Each structure stands twice: as C-alpha cells, then as structure tokens.
PDB file of C-alpha atoms in Angstrom:
ATOM      1  CA  UNK A  11       0.212  -0.084   0.377  1.00 65.00           C
ATOM      2  CA  UNK A  12       1.017   3.783  -0.539  1.00 85.00           C
ATOM      3  CA  UNK A  13       1.376   6.020   2.203  1.00 90.00           C
ATOM      4  CA  UNK A  14      -1.498   7.874   0.331  1.00 87.00           C
ATOM      5  CA  UNK A  15      -3.743   5.124   0.581  1.00 88.00           C
ATOM      6  CA  UNK A  16      -2.818   4.474   4.453  1.00 87.00           C
ATOM      7  CA  UNK A  17      -3.033   7.744   5.033  1.00 87.00           C
ATOM      8  CA  UNK A  18      -6.567   8.294   3.223  1.00 85.00           C
ATOM      9  CA  UNK A  19      -7.550   5.352   5.696  1.00 85.00           C
ATOM     10  CA  UNK A  20      -6.771   6.440   8.750  1.00 86.00           C
ATOM     11  CA  UNK A  21      -7.992   9.875   8.184  1.00 85.00           C
ATOM     12  CA  UNK A  22     -11.708   7.977   7.201  1.00 82.00           C
ATOM     13  CA  UNK A  23     -11.477   5.711  10.016  1.00 84.00           C
ATOM     14  CA  UNK A  24     -10.872   8.668  12.865  1.00 87.00           C
ATOM     15  CA  UNK A  25     -13.642  11.063  10.744  1.00 86.00           C
ATOM     16  CA  UNK A  26     -16.292   9.170  10.338  1.00 86.00           C
ATOM     17  CA  UNK A  27     -19.119  11.272  10.655  1.00 89.00           C
ATOM     18  CA  UNK A  28     -17.314  13.785   8.398  1.00 88.00           C
ATOM     19  CA  UNK A  29     -16.834  10.920   5.829  1.00 86.00           C
ATOM     20  CA  UNK A  30     -20.404   9.593   5.710  1.00 90.00           C
ATOM     21  CA  UNK A  31     -21.393  13.443   5.230  1.00 92.00           C
ATOM     22  CA  UNK A  32     -19.405  13.804   2.633  1.00 89.00           C
ATOM     23  CA  UNK A  33     -20.279  10.406   1.113  1.00 90.00           C
ATOM     24  CA  UNK A  34     -24.209  11.204   1.287  1.00 95.00           C
ATOM     25  CA  UNK A  35     -23.518  15.001  -0.454  1.00 95.00           C
ATOM     26  CA  UNK A  36     -21.511  13.168  -3.157  1.00 95.00           C
ATOM     27  CA  UNK A  37     -24.663  10.962  -3.695  1.00 96.00           C
ATOM     28  CA  UNK A  38     -27.478  13.618  -3.319  1.00 96.00           C
ATOM     29  CA  UNK A  39     -25.578  15.887  -5.940  1.00 96.00           C
ATOM     30  CA  UNK A  40     -25.011  12.932  -8.183  1.00 97.00           C
ATOM     31  CA  UNK A  41     -28.474  11.824  -7.898  1.00 96.00           C
ATOM     32  CA  UNK A  42     -30.122  15.866  -8.224  1.00 96.00           C
ATOM     33  CA  UNK A  43     -27.610  16.465 -11.413  1.00 96.00           C
ATOM     34  CA  UNK A  44     -29.111  13.357 -13.016  1.00 96.00           C
ATOM     35  CA  UNK A  45     -32.450  14.092 -12.078  1.00 96.00           C
ATOM     36  CA  UNK A  46     -31.474  17.850 -13.783  1.00 96.00           C
ATOM     37  CA  UNK A  47     -30.604  16.186 -16.931  1.00 97.00           C
ATOM     38  CA  UNK A  48     -33.146  13.851 -17.118  1.00 96.00           C
ATOM     39  CA  UNK A  49     -36.185  16.805 -16.750  1.00 96.00           C
ATOM     40  CA  UNK A  50     -34.204  19.020 -19.635  1.00 96.00           C
ATOM     41  CA  UNK A  51     -34.207  16.153 -22.121  1.00 96.00           C
ATOM     42  CA  UNK A  52     -37.574  14.715 -21.114  1.00 96.00           C
ATOM     43  CA  UNK A  53     -38.667  18.475 -21.742  1.00 95.00           C
ATOM     44  CA  UNK A  54     -37.181  18.401 -24.680  1.00 95.00           C
ATOM     45  CA  UNK A  55     -38.911  15.198 -26.229  1.00 95.00           C
ATOM     46  CA  UNK A  56     -42.322  16.391 -24.873  1.00 96.00           C
ATOM     47  CA  UNK A  57     -41.683  19.513 -26.790  1.00 94.00           C
ATOM     48  CA  UNK A  58     -40.664  17.860 -30.208  1.00 90.00           C
ATOM     49  CA  UNK A  59     -42.982  15.194 -29.755  1.00 88.00           C
ATOM     50  CA  UNK A  60     -45.830  18.168 -29.213  1.00 89.00           C
ATOM     51  CA  UNK A  61     -44.643  20.099 -32.094  1.00 86.00           C
ATOM     52  CA  UNK A  62     -44.518  17.201 -34.572  1.00 81.00           C
ATOM     53  CA  UNK A  63     -48.276  16.305 -33.133  1.00 80.00           C
ATOM     54  CA  UNK A  64     -49.873  19.507 -33.718  1.00 79.00           C
ATOM     55  CA  UNK A  65     -47.943  20.729 -37.043  1.00 78.00           C
ATOM     56  CA  UNK A  66     -46.025  17.396 -38.531  1.00 75.00           C
ATOM     57  CA  UNK A  67     -42.861  15.943 -39.429  1.00 75.00           C
ATOM     58  CA  UNK A  68     -41.869  18.332 -41.831  1.00 73.00           C
ATOM     59  CA  UNK A  69     -39.059  21.086 -41.335  1.00 72.00           C
ATOM     60  CA  UNK A  70     -38.500  22.553 -44.903  1.00 71.00           C
ATOM     61  CA  UNK A  71     -40.980  23.274 -47.972  1.00 72.00           C
ATOM     62  CA  UNK A  72     -39.749  23.504 -51.659  1.00 72.00           C
ATOM     63  CA  UNK A  73     -41.993  24.968 -53.814  1.00 70.00           C
ATOM     64  CA  UNK A  74     -42.212  24.412 -57.722  1.00 71.00           C
ATOM     65  CA  UNK A  75     -39.799  21.454 -57.586  1.00 76.00           C
ATOM     66  CA  UNK A  76     -39.136  19.898 -61.578  1.00 79.00           C
ATOM     67  CA  UNK A  77     -38.381  16.351 -61.899  1.00 82.00           C
ATOM     68  CA  UNK A  78     -34.474  16.755 -61.678  1.00 86.00           C
ATOM     69  CA  UNK A  79     -34.905  18.452 -58.475  1.00 82.00           C
ATOM     70  CA  UNK A  80     -36.777  15.901 -56.923  1.00 80.00           C
ATOM     71  CA  UNK A  81     -34.856  13.084 -58.249  1.00 83.00           C
ATOM     72  CA  UNK A  82     -31.995  15.319 -55.900  1.00 83.00           C
ATOM     73  CA  UNK A  83     -34.035  14.976 -53.303  1.00 80.00           C
ATOM     74  CA  UNK A  84     -34.662  11.099 -53.307  1.00 81.00           C
ATOM     75  CA  UNK A  85     -30.468  10.867 -54.007  1.00 84.00           C
ATOM     76  CA  UNK A  86     -29.649  13.508 -51.123  1.00 84.00           C
ATOM     77  CA  UNK A  87     -28.522  11.041 -48.171  1.00 84.00           C
ATOM     78  CA  UNK A  88     -28.955  14.024 -45.226  1.00 83.00           C
ATOM     79  CA  UNK A  89     -33.128  13.841 -46.064  1.00 81.00           C
ATOM     80  CA  UNK A  90     -34.256  11.310 -44.098  1.00 78.00           C
ATOM     81  CA  UNK A  91     -38.082  11.131 -45.155  1.00 78.00           C
ATOM     82  CA  UNK A  92     -39.348  13.768 -47.792  1.00 77.00           C
ATOM     83  CA  UNK A  93     -43.104  14.102 -49.261  1.00 76.00           C
ATOM     84  CA  UNK A  94     -44.181  15.113 -52.733  1.00 76.00           C
ATOM     85  CA  UNK A  95     -47.117  17.086 -52.548  1.00 77.00           C
ATOM     86  CA  UNK A  96     -48.846  17.712 -56.261  1.00 78.00           C
ATOM     87  CA  UNK A  97     -51.183  20.899 -56.195  1.00 81.00           C
ATOM     88  CA  UNK A  98     -53.700  20.378 -58.947  1.00 83.00           C
ATOM     89  CA  UNK A  99     -55.000  23.913 -58.547  1.00 85.00           C
ATOM     90  CA  UNK A 100     -57.222  26.115 -56.738  1.00 86.00           C
ATOM     91  CA  UNK A 101     -60.808  25.734 -57.444  1.00 86.00           C
ATOM     92  CA  UNK A 102     -63.669  29.002 -56.843  1.00 84.00           C
ATOM     93  CA  UNK A 103     -66.537  27.912 -54.164  1.00 83.00           C
ATOM     94  CA  UNK A 104     -69.246  29.391 -52.974  1.00 79.00           C
ATOM     95  CA  UNK A 105     -68.747  29.985 -49.302  1.00 75.00           C
ATOM     96  CA  UNK A 106     -69.538  32.156 -46.516  1.00 74.00           C
ATOM     97  CA  UNK A 107     -66.308  33.667 -46.100  1.00 72.00           C
ATOM     98  CA  UNK A 108     -65.880  36.417 -48.950  1.00 71.00           C
ATOM     99  CA  UNK A 109     -61.935  37.073 -48.610  1.00 72.00           C
ATOM    100  CA  UNK A 110     -61.333  33.147 -49.243  1.00 78.00           C
ATOM    101  CA  UNK A 111     -63.460  32.176 -52.038  1.00 83.00           C
ATOM    102  CA  UNK A 112     -61.080  29.674 -53.026  1.00 83.00           C
ATOM    103  CA  UNK A 113     -60.286  25.890 -52.103  1.00 82.00           C
ATOM    104  CA  UNK A 114     -56.937  24.576 -52.675  1.00 84.00           C
ATOM    105  CA  UNK A 115     -56.397  21.033 -54.108  1.00 85.00           C
ATOM    106  CA  UNK A 116     -53.660  19.146 -53.671  1.00 82.00           C
ATOM    107  CA  UNK A 117     -52.807  15.577 -54.012  1.00 82.00           C
ATOM    108  CA  UNK A 118     -50.585  13.560 -51.418  1.00 77.00           C
ATOM    109  CA  UNK A 119     -48.643  10.671 -52.392  1.00 69.00           C
ATOM    110  CA  UNK A 120     -48.352   8.310 -48.998  1.00 61.00           C
ATOM    111  CA  UNK A 121     -51.069   9.655 -46.680  1.00 53.00           C
ATOM    112  CA  UNK A 122     -50.037   6.380 -44.392  1.00 56.00           C
ATOM    113  CA  UNK A 123     -47.155   7.845 -43.416  1.00 57.00           C
ATOM    114  CA  UNK A 124     -47.278  11.836 -44.155  1.00 66.00           C
ATOM    115  CA  UNK A 125     -44.911  14.602 -42.595  1.00 72.00           C
ATOM    116  CA  UNK A 126     -47.890  16.703 -41.753  1.00 72.00           C
ATOM    117  CA  UNK A 127     -50.674  15.752 -39.368  1.00 75.00           C
ATOM    118  CA  UNK A 128     -53.878  14.588 -41.229  1.00 79.00           C
ATOM    119  CA  UNK A 129     -56.511  14.266 -38.227  1.00 79.00           C
ATOM    120  CA  UNK A 130     -59.890  12.809 -39.699  1.00 84.00           C
ATOM    121  CA  UNK A 131     -62.970  13.759 -38.219  1.00 86.00           C
ATOM    122  CA  UNK A 132     -65.021  11.564 -40.479  1.00 88.00           C
ATOM    123  CA  UNK A 133     -64.907   9.253 -43.188  1.00 88.00           C
ATOM    124  CA  UNK A 134     -61.441   7.393 -44.392  1.00 88.00           C
ATOM    125  CA  UNK A 135     -58.584   8.682 -46.585  1.00 85.00           C
ATOM    126  CA  UNK A 136     -58.752   8.698 -50.438  1.00 86.00           C
ATOM    127  CA  UNK A 137     -57.122   5.636 -51.980  1.00 84.00           C
ATOM    128  CA  UNK A 138     -58.200   6.606 -55.667  1.00 85.00           C
ATOM    129  CA  UNK A 139     -57.763   9.716 -57.801  1.00 85.00           C
ATOM    130  CA  UNK A 140     -61.530  10.332 -57.535  1.00 88.00           C
ATOM    131  CA  UNK A 141     -61.562  10.587 -53.797  1.00 88.00           C
ATOM    132  CA  UNK A 142     -61.434  13.798 -51.579  1.00 88.00           C
ATOM    133  CA  UNK A 143     -61.071  14.899 -48.119  1.00 87.00           C
ATOM    134  CA  UNK A 144     -62.141  18.044 -47.065  1.00 88.00           C
ATOM    135  CA  UNK A 145     -61.399  20.292 -44.293  1.00 88.00           C
ATOM    136  CA  UNK A 146     -63.655  20.609 -41.995  1.00 87.00           C
ATOM    137  CA  UNK A 147     -63.905  24.499 -41.910  1.00 84.00           C
ATOM    138  CA  UNK A 148     -64.519  24.148 -45.473  1.00 83.00           C
ATOM    139  CA  UNK A 149     -67.434  22.166 -44.755  1.00 83.00           C
ATOM    140  CA  UNK A 150     -68.593  24.552 -41.884  1.00 81.00           C
ATOM    141  CA  UNK A 151     -68.076  27.570 -44.365  1.00 79.00           C
ATOM    142  CA  UNK A 152     -69.550  26.072 -47.612  1.00 80.00           C
ATOM    143  CA  UNK A 153     -72.944  27.528 -48.793  1.00 79.00           C
ATOM    144  CA  UNK A 154     -73.558  24.231 -50.028  1.00 82.00           C
ATOM    145  CA  UNK A 155     -73.802  21.696 -47.109  1.00 84.00           C
ATOM    146  CA  UNK A 156     -71.421  18.255 -48.117  1.00 85.00           C
ATOM    147  CA  UNK A 157     -71.069  15.672 -46.638  1.00 86.00           C
ATOM    148  CA  UNK A 158     -69.018  11.987 -46.632  1.00 89.00           C
ATOM    149  CA  UNK A 159     -70.519  10.466 -50.013  1.00 85.00           C
ATOM    150  CA  UNK A 160     -71.636  13.574 -51.583  1.00 88.00           C
ATOM    151  CA  UNK A 161     -69.878  14.343 -55.077  1.00 88.00           C
ATOM    152  CA  UNK A 162     -68.289  17.399 -56.098  1.00 88.00           C
ATOM    153  CA  UNK A 163     -67.150  19.215 -59.145  1.00 87.00           C
ATOM    154  CA  UNK A 164     -64.391  21.281 -59.090  1.00 87.00           C
ATOM    155  CA  UNK A 165     -62.994  23.502 -61.699  1.00 88.00           C
ATOM    156  CA  UNK A 166     -59.122  24.038 -60.882  1.00 88.00           C
ATOM    157  CA  UNK A 167     -56.544  26.325 -61.979  1.00 88.00           C
ATOM    158  CA  UNK A 168     -54.226  29.168 -61.292  1.00 88.00           C
ATOM    159  CA  UNK A 169     -54.713  32.463 -59.580  1.00 87.00           C
ATOM    160  CA  UNK A 170     -53.816  35.265 -61.992  1.00 87.00           C
ATOM    161  CA  UNK A 171     -53.636  39.056 -61.532  1.00 85.00           C
ATOM    162  CA  UNK A 172     -53.384  39.902 -65.579  1.00 83.00           C
ATOM    163  CA  UNK A 173     -50.850  37.990 -66.670  1.00 83.00           C
ATOM    164  CA  UNK A 174     -49.286  37.297 -63.112  1.00 84.00           C
ATOM    165  CA  UNK A 175     -49.739  34.221 -61.576  1.00 81.00           C
ATOM    166  CA  UNK A 176     -49.924  34.506 -57.982  1.00 80.00           C
ATOM    167  CA  UNK A 177     -48.013  31.955 -55.226  1.00 76.00           C
ATOM    168  CA  UNK A 178     -50.242  29.408 -52.707  1.00 76.00           C
ATOM    169  CA  UNK A 179     -48.824  32.508 -49.899  1.00 75.00           C
ATOM    170  CA  UNK A 180     -50.684  35.300 -51.769  1.00 79.00           C
ATOM    171  CA  UNK A 181     -53.586  36.698 -49.978  1.00 78.00           C
ATOM    172  CA  UNK A 182     -56.539  37.009 -52.170  1.00 81.00           C
ATOM    173  CA  UNK A 183     -57.387  39.649 -54.572  1.00 78.00           C
ATOM    174  CA  UNK A 184     -60.660  40.857 -55.705  1.00 79.00           C
ATOM    175  CA  UNK A 185     -59.173  41.677 -59.028  1.00 83.00           C
ATOM    176  CA  UNK A 186     -57.240  38.135 -59.285  1.00 83.00           C
ATOM    177  CA  UNK A 187     -59.216  35.077 -61.529  1.00 82.00           C
ATOM    178  CA  UNK A 188     -58.505  31.587 -62.634  1.00 84.00           C
ATOM    179  CA  UNK A 189     -57.075  30.892 -65.682  1.00 84.00           C
ATOM    180  CA  UNK A 190     -56.055  27.473 -66.956  1.00 86.00           C
ATOM    181  CA  UNK A 191     -59.151  25.496 -65.581  1.00 85.00           C
ATOM    182  CA  UNK A 192     -59.460  21.878 -65.772  1.00 87.00           C
ATOM    183  CA  UNK A 193     -63.113  20.013 -64.251  1.00 91.00           C
ATOM    184  CA  UNK A 194     -62.768  17.425 -61.741  1.00 88.00           C
ATOM    185  CA  UNK A 195     -65.198  15.488 -60.089  1.00 90.00           C
ATOM    186  CA  UNK A 196     -64.431  14.180 -56.884  1.00 90.00           C
ATOM    187  CA  UNK A 197     -66.166  11.453 -54.491  1.00 90.00           C
ATOM    188  CA  UNK A 198     -66.238  13.113 -50.732  1.00 90.00           C
ATOM    189  CA  UNK A 199     -64.384  10.254 -48.837  1.00 91.00           C
ATOM    190  CA  UNK A 200     -63.581  11.788 -45.436  1.00 89.00           C
ATOM    191  CA  UNK A 201     -63.531  15.033 -43.356  1.00 89.00           C
ATOM    192  CA  UNK A 202     -60.386  16.677 -41.489  1.00 86.00           C
ATOM    193  CA  UNK A 203     -59.491  18.863 -38.916  1.00 84.00           C
ATOM    194  CA  UNK A 204     -58.061  22.230 -40.804  1.00 82.00           C
ATOM    195  CA  UNK A 205     -54.494  21.804 -41.179  1.00 74.00           C
ATOM    196  CA  UNK A 206     -52.324  24.138 -38.948  1.00 67.00           C
TER     197      UNK A 206
END
C-alpha cells in the first residue's frame, strides 16, 4: 500500500461522521444532477413530440420542384424523409367567407406516412384519384352542405392578376381570376381537421 492510501484510510476511520456526510453529499448531488439532466431531456422530447403532433414532422417546404430537383431530393443522403405534394390547382367555391373564395386542391402521395398531421373527423383517407378529403372549416363555411359520400365537381386552375401568376401564399385580391382551369369530379370520402 502506498502512503497516500494509508493516510486516507486513517483519516476516514478517525472522522467517520464527516466521511458519511461527504459520501451522502456526493450521492445526493449526483442524483440531483442526473434528475436535472433527465428532466431537461424529457422536457425537450415532450416539446418536440408535441410540435410533430400539432404541425407535423416536416422541416422545409420546397415549391415548384421539377423532376430533376425531385430526383436530387430522393438521392440526397442528408434527407431522411420527403413528401411529394402535387398541387392540382385552386377551385372557386361559394362559401360564407368572401375573403377566401378558393379551395386549394392538392394530392398527397403516401397518406399513411404523411409528414404533416392529417386528423380525420369522419370518413376515411382517399385511396383513388377521384376521391377527396375536405377540411371541416370548408364544410362549415360552404354555402352548399357537403357530407361524406357526396360528389363535388371543381374547376381547378391557377390564380392570376392580369398576366402574373399568384403563389399559394399570396392573399386573395379582388382583381384576381382563375386561368387554365380543368374540371374534376370527386367523391367526398372523409372530413379532416384544418391543417395548421
């Protein structure tokens, strides 16, 4: 045994109370430190999971991606998941909200593993191209009352002011109109909560 070991053992045996208090202090401080770290991590996980549940698991939206850009996204190893949302167009609908006369019609590839939350109120998810899921705020504000099983015919197109095409994020303007319209008939198979 080294001299330091002998001195330490002699000190510990002569000062038993101080030794026990020191050991208890070390144990309590380590337990407290562990509890704080675990609490912080648990809080972080809770906030992360809540945000995913409310707004979805997506982080970036890329608009107007062509086939070449989509292939680049698919092959990029830094991108774990992606969702391809195809915009069919805007449809003019009669509703109670004069400031929002359009319904944006989009097609989602894999609805089972969607990166944003689709919470059904009633019905089921669309399985065919001629099936549609409508948000409950649209159902509530529509002048015509729709329900699951009804058919709806929409003329979808792009929003324009004169020759300038408007994006999805551009607020409604009275002078705008729909151009390049195509007629689609859908069967309403479900009603969902409004997307965040």
